[in-house]
Amino acid sequence: MSFLFRGGDPALDLVNTVIVEAGAPLDLIPTPADLAAWTAAAGLGSPAAVSPEVHAAVLDVRSALKEAFDAVLAEQPVPTDRLNAVLADAPGTVLRAGPDGLQLLPRVDLTADPAALPWVLADAGARVLTGGGLLRRCANHDTCVLLFLDTSRSHTRRWCSMEACGNRNKVAAHAARASGRPPGARPRRSPR
Ligand SMILES: [Zn+2]
């Protein structure tokens, strides 16, 4: 199973692990093993395994984040109780030398111990909710539900992926225009 990393943030990519396929929701991380693979693919660490408890907690964070992001997009008050319950499990911090001097970082090593994974993802989501970035849903409403942070300079990004959704829309619009042509015009079809 291939994962999608189009959100621009781990919290959005987590919510984007529920996609729509053939009109029905499809969960890309239905098992602990899938979550371990996703965590590695997301670059968060390479845990050998994820426990069923951590898997269940991450799915709960995913649902809480989706609720929060949906509220932002609907310009409604953002529910915070469920996220706060996870944020309360914050790990300690540690000083590490970085390229620009010392950094104060969460004491988390998801490769050695993925127990902090729910917190890492809830914390990432909390940063999205408070960071002032532009949260968007892909404009391909017919077949796509993915969220992303619009970091384009002009703030005009519309698609989760130009290849996956932008071009499909362009082809569809082109086909619609072409179908309005007089008889004899070469019919155009979108691929699939
Ligand atoms: Zn899309």
XYZ file of N, CA and C and ligand atoms in Angstrom:
577
model
N 0.859 -1.197 0.000
C 0.000 0.000 0.000
C 0.891 1.242 0.000
N 0.626 2.177 -0.878
C 1.447 3.387 -0.898
C 0.711 4.501 -0.165
N 1.484 5.276 0.590
C 0.904 6.362 1.376
C 1.034 7.678 0.614
N 0.207 8.637 0.994
C 0.241 9.944 0.355
C 0.804 10.953 1.344
N 1.813 11.709 0.904
C 2.360 12.769 1.760
C 2.238 14.096 1.015
N 1.034 14.612 1.000
C 0.758 15.837 0.245
C 0.334 16.968 1.154
N 0.242 16.692 2.481
C -0.322 17.681 3.389
C 0.636 18.785 3.781
N 1.944 18.482 3.685
C 2.931 19.474 4.101
C 3.147 19.478 5.602
N 2.557 18.513 6.306
C 2.707 18.430 7.761
C 2.271 17.025 8.188
N 2.976 16.426 9.178
C 2.599 15.067 9.596
C 1.154 14.963 10.081
N 0.648 16.014 10.743
C -0.728 15.954 11.258
C -1.734 15.889 10.102
N -1.472 16.665 9.047
C -2.369 16.637 7.886
C -2.197 15.327 7.121
N -0.946 14.855 7.036
C -0.726 13.573 6.360
C -1.408 12.442 7.113
N -1.472 12.544 8.447
C -2.183 11.522 9.225
C -3.674 11.532 8.873
N -4.277 12.710 8.885
C -5.698 12.798 8.521
C -5.902 12.288 7.091
N -4.911 12.524 6.243
C -5.002 12.101 4.844
C -4.776 10.602 4.645
N -4.653 9.840 5.756
C -4.572 8.380 5.605
C -5.957 7.765 5.436
N -7.001 8.589 5.507
C -8.317 8.116 5.077
C -8.610 8.804 3.749
N -8.602 8.023 2.684
C -8.851 8.582 1.365
C -10.202 8.071 0.869
N -10.618 8.562 -0.279
C -11.845 8.060 -0.894
C -11.451 7.306 -2.151
N -11.889 6.065 -2.210
C -11.588 5.238 -3.382
C -12.899 4.649 -3.882
N -13.202 4.880 -5.144
C -14.448 4.396 -5.743
C -15.657 4.816 -4.908
N -15.602 6.043 -4.393
C -16.750 6.599 -3.692
C -16.882 6.201 -2.236
N -15.951 5.362 -1.722
C -16.059 4.915 -0.332
C -14.772 5.249 0.418
N -14.882 5.552 1.727
C -13.677 5.831 2.510
C -12.780 4.598 2.575
N -11.467 4.828 2.466
C -10.494 3.738 2.545
C -9.410 4.145 3.534
N -9.224 3.327 4.591
C -8.219 3.603 5.613
C -6.893 2.968 5.193
N -5.855 3.795 5.083
C -4.548 3.290 4.645
C -3.722 2.731 5.800
N -4.163 2.945 7.051
C -3.428 2.402 8.202
C -4.366 1.625 9.126
N -5.013 0.577 8.593
C -6.002 -0.148 9.403
C -5.395 -1.037 10.475
N -4.099 -1.326 10.422
C -3.488 -2.225 11.412
C -2.254 -1.563 12.025
N -1.803 -2.054 13.191
C -0.559 -1.540 13.785
C 0.628 -1.637 12.819
N 0.699 -2.724 12.042
C 1.815 -2.871 11.093
C 1.760 -1.776 10.027
N 0.552 -1.446 9.583
C 0.418 -0.359 8.600
C 0.874 0.962 9.199
N 0.530 1.177 10.477
C 0.934 2.424 11.129
C 2.458 2.495 11.279
N 3.088 1.358 11.609
C 4.555 1.341 11.707
C 5.177 1.704 10.357
N 4.612 1.155 9.283
C 5.127 1.456 7.945
C 4.908 2.925 7.596
N 3.744 3.460 7.967
C 3.449 4.876 7.682
C 4.412 5.783 8.446
N 4.668 5.441 9.723
C 5.563 6.253 10.556
C 6.941 6.347 9.917
N 7.424 5.209 9.403
C 8.728 5.207 8.741
C 8.670 6.018 7.452
N 7.609 5.813 6.670
C 7.478 6.537 5.398
C 7.371 8.036 5.629
N 6.788 8.421 6.783
C 6.628 9.838 7.114
C 7.929 10.448 7.636
N 8.940 9.603 7.857
C 10.223 10.119 8.329
C 10.228 10.447 9.807
N 9.295 9.849 10.555
C 9.208 10.164 11.985
C 10.049 9.218 12.838
N 10.518 8.140 12.232
C 11.263 7.119 12.966
C 11.005 5.791 12.300
N 11.723 4.769 12.729
C 11.520 3.449 12.118
C 11.226 2.409 13.184
N 10.061 2.508 13.844
C 9.752 1.536 14.895
C 9.607 0.135 14.308
N 10.164 -0.858 15.021
C 10.054 -2.250 14.557
C 8.599 -2.682 14.572
N 7.852 -2.182 15.543
C 6.430 -2.522 15.648
C 5.719 -1.433 16.434
N 4.420 -1.374 16.260
C 3.576 -0.450 17.017
C 2.531 -1.291 17.735
N 2.326 -1.036 19.016
C 1.373 -1.844 19.775
C -0.063 -1.514 19.358
N -0.983 -2.450 19.583
C -2.395 -2.167 19.300
C -2.898 -0.942 20.074
N -2.359 -0.729 21.297
C -2.791 0.418 22.108
C -2.371 1.735 21.442
N -1.115 1.793 20.972
C -0.627 3.012 20.313
C -1.383 3.229 19.002
N -1.638 2.126 18.286
C -2.402 2.228 17.037
C -3.789 2.827 17.300
N -4.472 2.307 18.329
C -5.812 2.816 18.667
C -5.742 4.285 19.068
N -4.686 4.647 19.815
C -4.543 6.038 20.263
C -4.290 6.965 19.073
N -3.501 6.498 18.106
C -3.223 7.323 16.922
C -4.492 7.513 16.090
N -5.296 6.453 15.960
C -6.548 6.598 15.207
C -7.483 7.586 15.911
N -7.424 7.602 17.232
C -8.239 8.561 17.983
C -7.730 9.996 17.749
N -6.398 10.149 17.728
C -5.817 11.472 17.430
C -6.218 11.895 16.015
N -6.175 10.937 15.093
C -6.547 11.254 13.703
C -7.983 11.781 13.638
N -8.876 11.102 14.357
C -10.271 11.532 14.350
C -10.436 12.907 15.013
N -9.691 13.139 16.094
C -9.761 14.442 16.772
C -9.202 15.548 15.874
N -8.112 15.240 15.157
C -7.516 16.233 14.258
C -8.456 16.539 13.097
N -9.089 15.497 12.567
C -10.013 15.724 11.442
C -11.152 16.637 11.885
N -11.656 16.359 13.100
C -12.735 17.188 13.646
C -12.274 18.652 13.767
N -11.039 18.823 14.257
C -10.509 20.179 14.454
C -10.280 20.884 13.110
N -9.668 20.178 12.161
C -9.390 20.799 10.854
C -10.688 21.100 10.109
N -11.661 20.182 10.208
C -12.954 20.440 9.568
C -13.593 21.697 10.154
N -13.433 21.882 11.467
C -14.004 23.075 12.116
C -13.322 24.339 11.597
N -11.986 24.269 11.433
C -11.259 25.436 10.895
C -11.788 25.774 9.506
N -11.930 24.727 8.657
C -12.369 24.955 7.275
C -13.794 25.484 7.223
N -14.612 25.096 8.219
C -16.001 25.551 8.265
C -16.132 26.849 9.057
N -14.965 27.376 9.519
C -14.946 28.612 10.316
C -15.838 28.497 11.546
N -15.765 27.309 12.170
C -16.502 27.044 13.400
C -15.500 26.971 14.562
N -15.999 27.070 15.811
C -15.098 26.914 16.961
C -14.423 25.545 16.929
N -13.123 25.512 17.221
C -12.351 24.272 17.122
C -12.441 23.492 18.425
N -12.917 22.230 18.370
C -12.952 21.411 19.587
C -11.531 21.049 20.023
N -11.230 21.180 21.302
C -9.856 20.976 21.767
C -9.725 19.913 22.858
N -10.839 19.447 23.422
C -10.746 18.548 24.582
C -9.968 17.267 24.279
N -10.296 16.635 23.158
C -9.653 15.347 22.844
C -8.163 15.540 22.567
N -7.821 16.613 21.886
C -6.397 16.874 21.627
C -5.677 17.223 22.927
N -6.329 17.990 23.772
C -5.694 18.360 25.043
C -5.394 17.140 25.904
N -6.278 16.132 25.821
C -6.055 14.916 26.614
C -4.760 14.235 26.187
N -4.443 14.279 24.895
C -3.208 13.663 24.397
C -2.016 14.587 24.643
N -2.225 15.886 24.453
C -1.126 16.843 24.653
C -0.625 16.822 26.098
N -1.501 16.411 27.019
C -1.100 16.343 28.433
C -0.029 15.296 28.667
N 0.126 14.342 27.707
C 1.143 13.292 27.841
C 2.501 13.730 27.302
N 2.742 15.019 27.243
C 3.991 15.521 26.654
C 5.210 14.868 27.295
N 6.158 14.411 26.451
C 7.406 13.872 26.998
C 8.270 15.019 27.512
N 9.331 14.681 28.200
C 10.251 15.725 28.642
C 11.019 16.304 27.467
N 11.887 17.236 27.759
C 12.673 17.866 26.702
C 14.152 17.586 26.916
N 14.938 17.834 25.884
C 16.356 17.564 25.936
C 17.092 18.622 25.111
N 18.269 19.011 25.576
C 19.090 19.960 24.809
C 19.971 19.197 23.833
N 19.977 19.644 22.571
C 20.848 19.011 21.579
C 21.546 20.097 20.773
N 22.794 19.810 20.400
C 23.534 20.761 19.575
C 22.988 20.711 18.153
N 22.621 21.849 17.607
C 22.157 21.924 16.222
C 23.070 22.835 15.432
N 22.784 23.000 14.148
C 23.631 23.841 13.289
C 23.673 25.295 13.763
N 22.611 25.749 14.425
C 22.568 27.141 14.888
C 22.680 27.237 16.399
N 23.353 26.251 17.004
C 23.496 26.287 18.455
C 22.596 25.266 19.113
N 22.445 25.411 20.423
C 21.655 24.440 21.169
C 20.174 24.558 20.836
N 19.518 23.398 20.774
C 18.076 23.380 20.573
C 17.428 22.637 21.732
N 16.249 23.096 22.123
C 15.461 22.403 23.136
C 14.397 21.591 22.418
N 14.515 20.260 22.493
C 13.642 19.388 21.704
C 12.895 18.416 22.608
N 11.731 17.925 22.138
C 11.046 16.874 22.886
C 11.942 15.643 22.980
N 11.941 14.985 24.142
C 12.766 13.781 24.302
C 11.990 12.581 23.760
N 12.057 12.444 22.433
C 11.290 11.413 21.737
C 12.195 10.684 20.767
N 12.161 9.361 20.818
C 12.850 8.539 19.825
C 11.869 7.454 19.404
N 11.135 7.743 18.324
C 10.053 6.831 17.926
C 10.578 5.510 17.388
N 11.845 5.481 16.968
C 12.425 4.220 16.510
C 12.607 3.277 17.690
N 13.121 3.825 18.798
C 13.344 2.998 19.986
C 12.036 2.696 20.707
N 11.129 3.679 20.724
C 9.886 3.500 21.475
C 8.787 4.370 20.863
N 7.861 3.747 20.139
C 6.810 4.534 19.472
C 5.671 4.957 20.390
N 5.829 4.774 21.711
C 4.730 5.101 22.628
C 4.326 6.565 22.540
N 5.288 7.443 22.166
C 4.993 8.872 22.116
C 4.384 9.299 20.778
N 4.137 8.334 19.888
C 3.609 8.689 18.556
C 2.299 9.479 18.614
N 1.324 9.065 19.443
C 0.091 9.869 19.507
C 0.377 11.314 19.902
N 1.287 11.498 20.883
C 1.607 12.872 21.296
C 2.285 13.646 20.166
N 3.246 13.003 19.482
C 3.965 13.685 18.389
C 2.974 14.215 17.351
N 1.973 13.387 17.010
C 1.019 13.773 15.964
C 0.020 14.813 16.471
N -0.392 14.679 17.728
C -1.290 15.685 18.306
C -0.564 17.026 18.422
N 0.730 16.970 18.803
C 1.523 18.193 18.928
C 1.690 18.858 17.564
N 1.954 18.044 16.527
C 2.070 18.600 15.176
C 0.758 19.273 14.773
N -0.357 18.614 15.101
C -1.658 19.180 14.767
C -1.926 20.475 15.515
N -1.516 20.509 16.781
C -1.710 21.729 17.576
C -0.915 22.887 16.966
N 0.268 22.567 16.425
C 1.075 23.618 15.781
C 0.419 24.117 14.503
N -0.217 23.194 13.761
C -0.947 23.621 12.561
C -2.101 24.544 12.971
N -2.797 24.154 14.053
C -3.979 24.911 14.477
C -3.619 26.304 14.991
N -2.381 26.454 15.474
C -1.991 27.738 16.063
C -0.967 28.480 15.212
N -0.528 27.862 14.100
C 0.583 28.435 13.337
C 0.198 29.508 12.343
N -1.091 29.674 12.100
C -1.502 30.722 11.171
C -1.314 30.345 9.710
N -0.972 29.070 9.434
C -0.835 28.639 8.039
C -2.201 28.500 7.389
N -2.199 28.480 6.072
C -3.461 28.386 5.332
C -3.837 26.928 5.123
N -4.860 26.490 5.849
C -5.340 25.118 5.729
C -6.357 25.049 4.597
N -6.182 24.054 3.733
C -7.118 23.936 2.611
C -7.508 22.485 2.382
N -8.657 22.317 1.728
C -9.077 20.998 1.249
C -8.941 21.013 -0.266
N -8.485 19.900 -0.824
C -8.295 19.796 -2.276
C -9.573 20.210 -3.010
N -9.402 20.989 -4.071
C -10.557 21.497 -4.822
C -11.218 20.432 -5.685
N -10.611 19.261 -5.753
C -11.229 18.153 -6.489
C -12.250 17.465 -5.579
N -13.354 18.166 -5.314
C -14.312 17.684 -4.317
C -14.965 16.365 -4.714
N -14.990 16.064 -6.004
C -15.698 14.869 -6.463
C -15.056 13.585 -5.954
N -13.720 13.534 -6.021
C -13.077 12.259 -5.711
C -11.948 12.380 -4.703
N -11.742 13.551 -4.105
C -10.594 13.723 -3.221
C -11.011 14.444 -1.938
N -10.492 13.995 -0.796
C -10.831 14.632 0.489
C -9.579 15.132 1.192
N -8.441 15.170 0.499
C -7.174 15.458 1.178
C -7.049 16.919 1.604
N -6.384 17.089 2.754
C -6.105 18.425 3.297
C -4.639 18.752 3.062
N -4.325 20.039 2.975
C -2.924 20.444 2.859
C -2.754 21.870 3.354
N -1.507 22.209 3.683
C -1.167 23.582 4.028
C -0.734 24.283 2.748
N -1.375 25.379 2.449
C -1.027 26.147 1.249
C 0.149 27.066 1.587
N 1.335 26.651 1.150
C 2.528 27.463 1.426
C 2.975 28.205 0.165
N 2.118 28.201 -0.860
C 2.492 28.921 -2.081
C 2.545 30.417 -1.782
N 3.435 31.097 -2.469
C 3.625 32.523 -2.215
C 2.339 33.306 -2.479
N 1.604 32.875 -3.512
C 0.396 33.606 -3.894
C -0.844 33.110 -3.148
N -0.662 32.056 -2.314
C -1.796 31.488 -1.565
C -2.920 31.056 -2.488
N -2.561 30.449 -3.613
C -3.576 30.052 -4.583
C -3.505 28.564 -4.911
N -2.794 27.794 -4.066
C -2.753 26.358 -4.346
C -4.149 25.765 -4.153
N -4.599 24.985 -5.123
C -5.963 24.445 -5.057
C -5.994 22.936 -4.918
N -4.924 22.264 -5.328
C -4.959 20.808 -5.406
C -3.974 20.196 -4.423
N -4.353 18.992 -3.921
C -3.410 18.263 -3.086
C -2.179 17.915 -3.919
N -2.411 17.660 -5.204
C -1.338 17.302 -6.119
C -1.760 17.716 -7.519
N -0.919 18.488 -8.183
C -1.259 18.889 -9.548
C -1.389 17.658 -10.438
N -0.494 16.674 -10.234
C -0.512 15.474 -11.077
C -1.804 14.678 -10.848
N -2.152 14.477 -9.563
C -3.270 13.586 -9.264
C -4.616 14.259 -9.484
N -4.759 15.503 -9.029
C -6.084 16.140 -9.038
C -6.158 17.354 -9.970
N -5.102 18.145 -10.053
C -5.137 19.347 -10.879
C -5.305 19.018 -12.344
N -4.508 18.090 -12.827
C -4.580 17.754 -14.250
C -5.889 17.089 -14.602
N -6.379 16.234 -13.676
C -7.645 15.565 -13.916
C -8.745 16.602 -14.120
N -8.707 17.649 -13.276
C -9.714 18.695 -13.378
C -9.573 19.461 -14.690
N -8.316 19.736 -15.072
C -8.079 20.458 -16.329
C -8.609 19.671 -17.514
N -8.327 18.362 -17.488
C -8.781 17.503 -18.582
C -10.304 17.481 -18.634
N -10.946 17.403 -17.445
C -12.404 17.372 -17.386
C -12.992 18.676 -17.928
N -12.378 19.806 -17.535
C -12.864 21.108 -18.001
C -12.695 21.201 -19.509
N -11.567 20.691 -19.986
C -11.297 20.712 -21.419
C -12.337 19.871 -22.153
N -12.647 18.683 -21.595
C -13.617 17.796 -22.219
C -14.993 18.456 -22.254
N -15.313 19.186 -21.157
C -16.617 19.857 -21.101
C -16.701 20.930 -22.170
N -15.598 21.679 -22.339
C -15.584 22.709 -23.382
C -15.668 22.063 -24.760
N -14.886 20.975 -24.921
C -14.835 20.306 -26.219
C -16.208 19.756 -26.596
N -16.960 19.291 -25.580
C -18.259 18.684 -25.870
C -19.247 19.737 -26.344
N -18.954 21.018 -26.061
C -19.831 22.084 -26.516
C -19.517 22.525 -27.947
N -18.525 21.893 -28.540
C -18.143 22.261 -29.909
C -19.159 21.731 -30.905
N -19.186 22.320 -32.090
C -20.126 21.840 -33.108
C -19.820 20.403 -33.507
N -20.834 19.703 -34.040
C -20.624 18.324 -34.467
C -19.461 18.256 -35.452
N -18.725 17.207 -35.354
C -17.576 17.080 -36.250
C -16.294 17.370 -35.524
N -16.411 18.145 -34.428
C -15.211 18.391 -33.632
C -14.763 17.079 -33.017
N -13.456 16.908 -32.931
C -12.951 15.644 -32.405
C -13.315 15.514 -30.929
N -14.025 14.452 -30.549
C -14.371 14.303 -29.128
C -13.121 14.062 -28.291
N -13.141 14.607 -27.127
C -11.998 14.400 -26.229
C -12.491 13.710 -24.982
N -11.707 12.795 -24.521
C -12.063 12.049 -23.309
C -10.964 12.231 -22.295
N -11.379 12.286 -21.022
C -10.365 12.288 -19.982
C -9.932 10.840 -19.765
N -8.669 10.644 -19.440
C -8.214 9.269 -19.216
C -8.934 8.669 -18.013
N -9.554 7.559 -18.174
C -10.329 6.855 -17.143
C -11.434 7.665 -16.562
Zn -6.714 16.024 -4.390
